[in-house]
């Protein structure tokens, strides 16, 4: 019943029809069709065939998840096709192999005529020469013309280090510029929208940004104005480029033309420590790469996962990281009862409270922002104390692309670990009533300000014991008798199950502040103090133990969950 | 100032759209018609065209900024267009252009169309007017003039006033 439905278990697809070609003289069978930007099968292109042969064809305008434009010419390569006789039969060499006609310019038969690899389909017997002298020359020429009006001031450009123009120029370009004329000047520091700055002089007019916002984000907001070398990317005068996906154009822009106002000039990219994590702002769980330097978070970027977010993420999620390192972060563990300020002291007190609590006198409100592992341990704690548990639903606006109306990252985790079986929050009125009539005397809250969700201050003030763990201060944490500072997900490891049932793991990008610790760590200690020693030593062990105990996760192992997660049965 | 397209013109344009497989293909014809009527393409005009053709205004603006013949500001009451393609350039087009500019206090070196402060004249270079044999040639509003000497130019101006 509870076998995980992972991609590996799907039946193998039927065998694919292939075409035999040669790449740099090496024979290769490539599929006749390959998925296009929307995943529909289309004739395989030269660029895809070269990639299969392990050769990257340099490109600017081509992007696997955007419609093909074929405008930058960077991907030009030399090629040949089997020669046909007048009888429409292949012409053969003396050794019986087919004679290949290299494609040449009609008016200059000595010069190779390249084809743009991104948009040219392969055909049987075709030969591709991505490493030939003629191909190299084409690349040099394209780069030279792209650099004609380019500022060439990489040392002060924020894109340096992840700029395709810089990389290709080093790899495929010429060492010096032959251009002695005056460069055309174009608009710089154009305020394209609330989150994006544009430098038109750096733009190579690949139109990735235009195609993304038109075809993926569904907001046809950008275009090219003016003519010839004055061509500039622009939004309509007076209109802001402000859709919730606008920052993806910054990732897409192969050069330093589009920059994120939030990140530009904050840090040279080569100093960033990059960590694989998730966005926890909604239930979609977009995969991200978190960039940090000296324990300071500096940017989130989408990490491609075609089962979840493709290569994109929304702006709101991308920029929702600053709160993690807010000055007023909860960073001290404290018991207001005894004034104890050490983890050992406070946990011992909490254990004492829970141990002595009569059955039915404890309730727990556990956020769907906690990880599966934490919810699993919390649920154990609840069983131990005979506590009633619930969580808080967080509904908001969704959209057709990525954003989910569920603003919790782990609502399914809450359900699968048994913290709330049905609709989240239906127990809250019961808990409130229990506190009012004196039946519930101890409340454990993880990650929610319950005063905003039906357990107002006057209700909380009737409690004998309020045990709270959170990251940022709020009215509930202020009223806590025992405060256990926890971590934002970006400061710890764990797993979430997204709205579609994908279980995904995330790694720790930065250290938490002060006393704050990953909740699963101190929950393990607490269970131990309560006489339920847990035999996990690490998060891996905890995950594997949870998987054994939780039907929906049966058969899963931490080490076997890849970076892209697995589907679980909801 | 509100942008109001007369009903007849709008009806004409509505009919025009039906000639094209896609509405967008009518963009240039719309721009010509609007410029002919209003003398230039204002932002309001671009937005009006965009909404008529189910486009975003930026895509009308791409055209307006691409083609030099589309004006973003009202031209003068009299429009002097001097050909500067090869024959006319050799035949004195630049001297003619400079002559007009000096007369009206405009900058002969400036790029693009220039209009006098009082709005009476605008001067601009255009490309070949197909009168290469009688260079230099120019147009004054919709009238074509050949072999335009500087004195003929002065005559033209005086006729305009
Ligand atoms: S701004 Fe960047 S993405 Fe957009 S066209 Fe220019 S180079 Fe391409
Ligand atoms: S869609 Fe949701 S998970 Fe994805 S980036 Fe936006 S808020 Fe984060
Ligand atoms: S990648 Fe731009 S033309 Fe092929
Ligand atoms: S060059 Fe002036 S009319 Fe042809």
Coordinates of C-alpha atoms in Angstrom, one line a residue, chain A residues 183-496:
Chain A
X183 CA 31.4 52.7 -29.6
X184 CA 27.7 53.4 -29.6
X185 CA 26.4 54.4 -26.2
X186 CA 23.1 53.1 -25.0
X187 CA 21.0 53.6 -21.9
X188 CA 22.7 52.4 -18.7
X189 CA 21.2 51.8 -15.2
X190 CA 17.7 51.6 -16.7
X191 CA 15.2 51.0 -13.9
X192 CA 13.2 48.3 -15.7
X193 CA 11.1 47.4 -12.7
X194 CA 11.1 47.3 -9.0
X195 CA 13.5 44.4 -8.8
X196 CA 15.5 44.7 -12.0
X197 CA 18.2 47.1 -13.4
X198 CA 19.1 47.0 -17.0
X199 CA 22.4 48.0 -18.7
X200 CA 21.6 48.2 -22.4
X201 CA 25.2 48.5 -23.4
X202 CA 25.9 45.0 -22.0
X203 CA 22.9 43.4 -23.7
X204 CA 23.6 41.0 -26.6
X205 CA 20.0 41.1 -27.8
X206 CA 19.5 37.4 -27.4
X207 CA 15.8 38.0 -26.5
X208 CA 15.7 35.4 -23.7
X209 CA 14.2 37.9 -21.4
X210 CA 11.5 38.8 -23.9
X211 CA 10.6 35.2 -24.6
X212 CA 10.6 34.3 -21.0
X213 CA 8.2 37.0 -19.9
X214 CA 6.0 36.5 -22.9
X215 CA 5.9 32.7 -23.2
X216 CA 6.6 31.5 -19.7
X217 CA 5.4 34.2 -17.3
X218 CA 2.6 35.2 -19.6
X219 CA 3.3 38.9 -19.3
X220 CA 4.3 40.2 -22.8
X221 CA 6.1 43.2 -21.2
X222 CA 9.4 43.6 -23.0
X223 CA 10.5 44.4 -26.5
X224 CA 13.3 45.9 -28.5
X225 CA 13.2 49.6 -29.3
X226 CA 15.2 51.6 -31.8
X227 CA 17.1 50.4 -34.7
X228 CA 20.5 48.9 -35.7
X229 CA 23.2 49.3 -33.2
X230 CA 20.9 51.4 -31.1
X231 CA 18.6 48.4 -30.5
X232 CA 17.7 48.3 -26.8
X233 CA 15.6 46.1 -24.6
X234 CA 12.9 48.1 -23.0
X235 CA 9.5 48.0 -21.3
X236 CA 6.9 50.4 -22.6
X237 CA 7.7 53.9 -21.4
X238 CA 6.1 54.3 -18.0
X239 CA 5.4 50.7 -17.5
X240 CA 7.2 48.7 -14.9
X241 CA 8.5 45.2 -15.6
X242 CA 7.1 43.9 -12.3
X243 CA 5.6 40.5 -12.7
X244 CA 6.2 37.9 -9.9
X245 CA 8.7 36.0 -12.1
X246 CA 10.7 39.0 -13.4
X247 CA 13.9 37.9 -11.6
X248 CA 14.2 34.8 -13.7
X249 CA 15.3 37.0 -16.5
X250 CA 18.3 37.9 -14.5
X251 CA 19.3 34.2 -14.3
X252 CA 18.5 33.9 -18.0
X253 CA 20.5 36.9 -19.2
X254 CA 23.7 35.4 -20.4
X255 CA 25.6 38.7 -19.8
X256 CA 25.5 41.5 -17.2
X257 CA 22.6 43.4 -18.8
X258 CA 19.9 42.4 -16.4
X259 CA 20.8 42.5 -12.7
X260 CA 18.8 41.9 -9.5
X261 CA 18.6 45.1 -7.5
X262 CA 18.7 43.0 -4.4
X263 CA 21.9 41.2 -5.3
X264 CA 23.8 43.5 -7.6
X265 CA 27.2 44.6 -6.3
X266 CA 26.7 42.8 -3.0
X267 CA 29.3 40.1 -3.6
X268 CA 31.5 38.7 -6.3
X269 CA 29.9 35.4 -7.2
X270 CA 33.0 33.4 -6.9
X271 CA 33.0 34.1 -3.1
X272 CA 29.6 32.6 -2.6
X273 CA 29.2 29.3 -0.8
X274 CA 26.4 27.6 -2.6
X275 CA 24.0 25.2 -0.9
X276 CA 21.2 23.1 -2.3
X277 CA 18.0 23.9 -0.5
X278 CA 14.3 24.7 -1.1
X279 CA 12.1 27.7 -1.0
X280 CA 9.8 27.4 1.9
X281 CA 7.5 30.3 1.1
X282 CA 4.7 28.2 -0.4
X283 CA 3.7 24.6 -0.9
X284 CA 5.4 24.2 -4.3
X285 CA 8.8 23.8 -2.8
X286 CA 10.9 25.2 -5.6
X287 CA 14.4 23.9 -5.6
X288 CA 17.0 26.6 -4.9
X289 CA 20.7 27.2 -4.6
X290 CA 21.3 29.4 -1.7
X291 CA 24.3 31.7 -1.9
X292 CA 26.0 32.8 1.3
X293 CA 29.3 34.4 2.4
X294 CA 30.6 34.3 5.9
X295 CA 27.3 33.0 7.3
X296 CA 25.3 35.8 5.6
X297 CA 22.6 34.8 3.1
X298 CA 23.0 36.9 -0.1
X299 CA 20.8 35.3 -2.7
X300 CA 18.5 32.5 -3.7
X301 CA 18.5 31.2 -7.2
X302 CA 16.3 28.5 -8.7
X303 CA 17.8 25.1 -9.1
X304 CA 16.4 23.1 -12.0
X305 CA 14.0 20.4 -11.1
X306 CA 11.6 19.5 -13.9
X307 CA 9.4 17.6 -11.5
X308 CA 8.7 20.7 -9.5
X309 CA 9.8 24.1 -10.7
X310 CA 11.7 23.6 -13.9
X311 CA 14.5 26.2 -13.9
X312 CA 12.3 29.0 -12.5
X313 CA 11.1 30.4 -9.2
X314 CA 8.9 33.3 -8.2
X315 CA 10.3 36.7 -7.1
X316 CA 8.5 36.6 -3.9
X317 CA 10.0 33.3 -2.8
X318 CA 13.4 34.3 -4.1
X319 CA 13.6 37.4 -2.0
X320 CA 12.0 36.0 1.1
X321 CA 15.2 35.3 3.0
X322 CA 16.1 38.5 4.8
X323 CA 13.9 37.7 7.8
X324 CA 16.1 34.8 8.6
X325 CA 19.0 37.0 9.7
X326 CA 16.9 39.8 11.3
X327 CA 18.5 41.5 14.3
X328 CA 15.7 40.5 16.6
X329 CA 16.0 36.8 15.8
X330 CA 15.3 34.6 18.8
X331 CA 18.7 33.5 19.9
X332 CA 18.5 32.7 23.6
X333 CA 17.1 29.6 25.2
X334 CA 15.3 30.6 28.4
X335 CA 13.1 29.4 31.2
X336 CA 11.2 32.3 32.7
X337 CA 10.4 30.0 35.7
X338 CA 13.9 29.6 36.9
X339 CA 15.8 32.0 34.7
X340 CA 17.8 29.1 33.4
X341 CA 19.5 30.0 30.2
X342 CA 21.1 26.8 29.1
X343 CA 19.8 24.1 26.9
X344 CA 20.4 21.3 29.5
X345 CA 18.7 23.3 32.2
X346 CA 15.7 24.4 30.1
X347 CA 15.2 21.0 28.5
X348 CA 15.3 19.3 31.9
X349 CA 12.6 21.6 33.1
X350 CA 10.4 21.0 30.1
X351 CA 10.9 17.3 30.5
X352 CA 9.8 17.6 34.1
X353 CA 6.6 19.5 33.1
X354 CA 5.7 17.0 30.4
X355 CA 6.5 14.0 32.6
X356 CA 4.2 15.2 35.3
X357 CA 1.4 16.3 33.0
X358 CA -1.7 14.2 33.5
X359 CA -3.0 12.6 30.3
X360 CA -5.3 14.9 28.4
X361 CA -3.8 18.0 29.9
X362 CA -1.4 18.7 27.1
X363 CA -2.1 20.2 23.6
X364 CA 0.4 20.9 20.8
X365 CA 0.2 23.3 17.9
X366 CA 2.9 22.4 15.4
X367 CA 3.6 24.4 12.3
X368 CA 3.5 23.0 8.8
X369 CA 6.8 24.9 8.4
X370 CA 8.5 22.3 10.5
X371 CA 10.3 19.5 8.8
X372 CA 9.0 15.9 8.5
X373 CA 11.7 14.7 10.9
X374 CA 10.7 17.3 13.5
X375 CA 7.0 16.6 13.1
X376 CA 7.7 12.9 13.4
X377 CA 9.5 13.5 16.8
X378 CA 6.9 16.0 17.9
X379 CA 4.2 13.4 17.2
X380 CA 6.1 10.9 19.3
X381 CA 6.2 13.4 22.1
X382 CA 2.4 13.9 21.7
X383 CA 1.7 10.2 21.9
X384 CA 3.9 10.0 25.0
X385 CA 1.9 12.7 26.7
X386 CA -1.4 11.8 25.3
X387 CA -1.6 15.2 23.8
X388 CA -4.0 16.5 21.2
X389 CA -2.2 18.0 18.2
X390 CA -3.0 20.3 15.3
X391 CA -1.5 22.6 12.8
X392 CA -2.3 25.9 11.2
X393 CA -3.5 26.2 7.6
X394 CA -2.1 29.1 5.6
X395 CA -4.1 30.0 2.6
X396 CA -3.2 32.7 0.1
X397 CA -3.2 33.5 -3.6
X398 CA -1.8 31.0 -6.1
X399 CA -1.1 31.3 -9.8
X400 CA -1.0 29.1 -12.9
X401 CA 2.7 28.8 -13.1
X402 CA 4.3 27.9 -9.7
X403 CA 2.8 29.7 -6.8
X404 CA 0.6 27.5 -4.7
X405 CA -2.3 28.9 -2.6
X406 CA -0.9 26.8 0.3
X407 CA 1.6 29.0 2.0
X408 CA 3.0 26.3 4.2
X409 CA 6.0 24.4 2.8
X410 CA 5.0 21.1 4.5
X411 CA 1.3 20.7 4.9
X412 CA 1.6 17.2 3.5
X413 CA 4.3 16.4 6.0
X414 CA 1.9 17.4 8.8
X415 CA -0.7 15.0 7.4
X416 CA 1.7 12.1 6.7
X417 CA 3.4 12.2 10.1
X418 CA 0.0 12.2 11.7
X419 CA 0.1 15.6 13.4
X420 CA -3.2 16.5 11.7
X421 CA -5.1 14.0 9.8
X422 CA -7.9 15.9 8.3
X423 CA -8.4 19.6 7.8
X424 CA -5.7 21.6 9.6
X425 CA -6.9 23.8 12.4
X426 CA -10.2 22.1 13.3
X427 CA -8.9 21.1 16.7
X428 CA -7.9 24.7 17.6
X429 CA -11.4 25.7 18.9
X430 CA -11.3 22.5 21.0
X431 CA -7.9 23.3 22.4
X432 CA -9.1 26.9 23.2
X433 CA -12.1 25.5 25.0
X434 CA -9.9 23.0 26.8
X435 CA -7.7 25.7 28.0
X436 CA -10.6 27.9 29.0
X437 CA -12.3 25.2 31.1
X438 CA -9.0 24.3 32.7
X439 CA -8.7 20.8 31.2
X440 CA -5.6 21.7 29.1
X441 CA -2.9 23.1 31.3
X442 CA 0.2 22.7 29.1
X443 CA 0.5 24.0 25.5
X444 CA 3.5 23.2 23.2
X445 CA 3.8 25.5 20.2
X446 CA 6.3 25.0 17.4
X447 CA 6.7 27.7 14.8
X448 CA 3.3 29.5 15.0
X449 CA 2.0 32.7 16.7
X450 CA -1.1 31.0 18.0
X451 CA -2.4 34.4 19.3
X452 CA -3.3 35.1 15.6
X453 CA -4.9 31.8 15.1
X454 CA -7.6 31.3 17.7
X455 CA -5.6 31.1 20.9
X456 CA -5.5 34.7 21.9
X457 CA -3.4 36.2 24.8
X458 CA -6.2 35.8 27.4
X459 CA -6.5 32.2 26.5
X460 CA -2.7 31.6 26.8
X461 CA -2.6 33.4 30.1
X462 CA -4.7 30.6 31.7
X463 CA -2.1 28.0 31.0
X464 CA 0.2 26.6 33.6
X465 CA 2.9 25.9 31.1
X466 CA 3.6 27.4 27.7
X467 CA 6.5 25.7 25.8
X468 CA 7.4 27.5 22.6
X469 CA 9.9 27.1 19.9
X470 CA 10.2 29.6 17.1
X471 CA 12.6 31.7 15.0
X472 CA 11.2 35.2 15.2
X473 CA 9.6 36.9 18.2
X474 CA 5.9 37.3 18.4
X475 CA 3.2 37.4 21.0
X476 CA 3.3 33.7 21.7
X477 CA 7.0 33.7 22.2
X478 CA 6.7 36.7 24.5
X479 CA 4.2 34.7 26.7
X480 CA 6.3 31.5 26.7
X481 CA 7.4 30.1 30.0
X482 CA 10.0 28.0 28.2
X483 CA 11.5 29.4 25.0
X484 CA 13.4 27.1 22.7
X485 CA 15.0 29.1 19.8
X486 CA 14.8 27.1 16.6
X487 CA 16.1 27.4 13.0
X488 CA 14.9 28.6 9.7
X489 CA 14.9 25.7 7.3
X490 CA 17.9 27.3 5.5
X491 CA 19.9 26.9 8.7
X492 CA 19.3 23.1 9.0
X493 CA 18.8 19.9 7.1
X494 CA 15.6 18.1 6.7
X495 CA 12.8 17.2 4.3
X496 CA 9.4 18.6 3.3

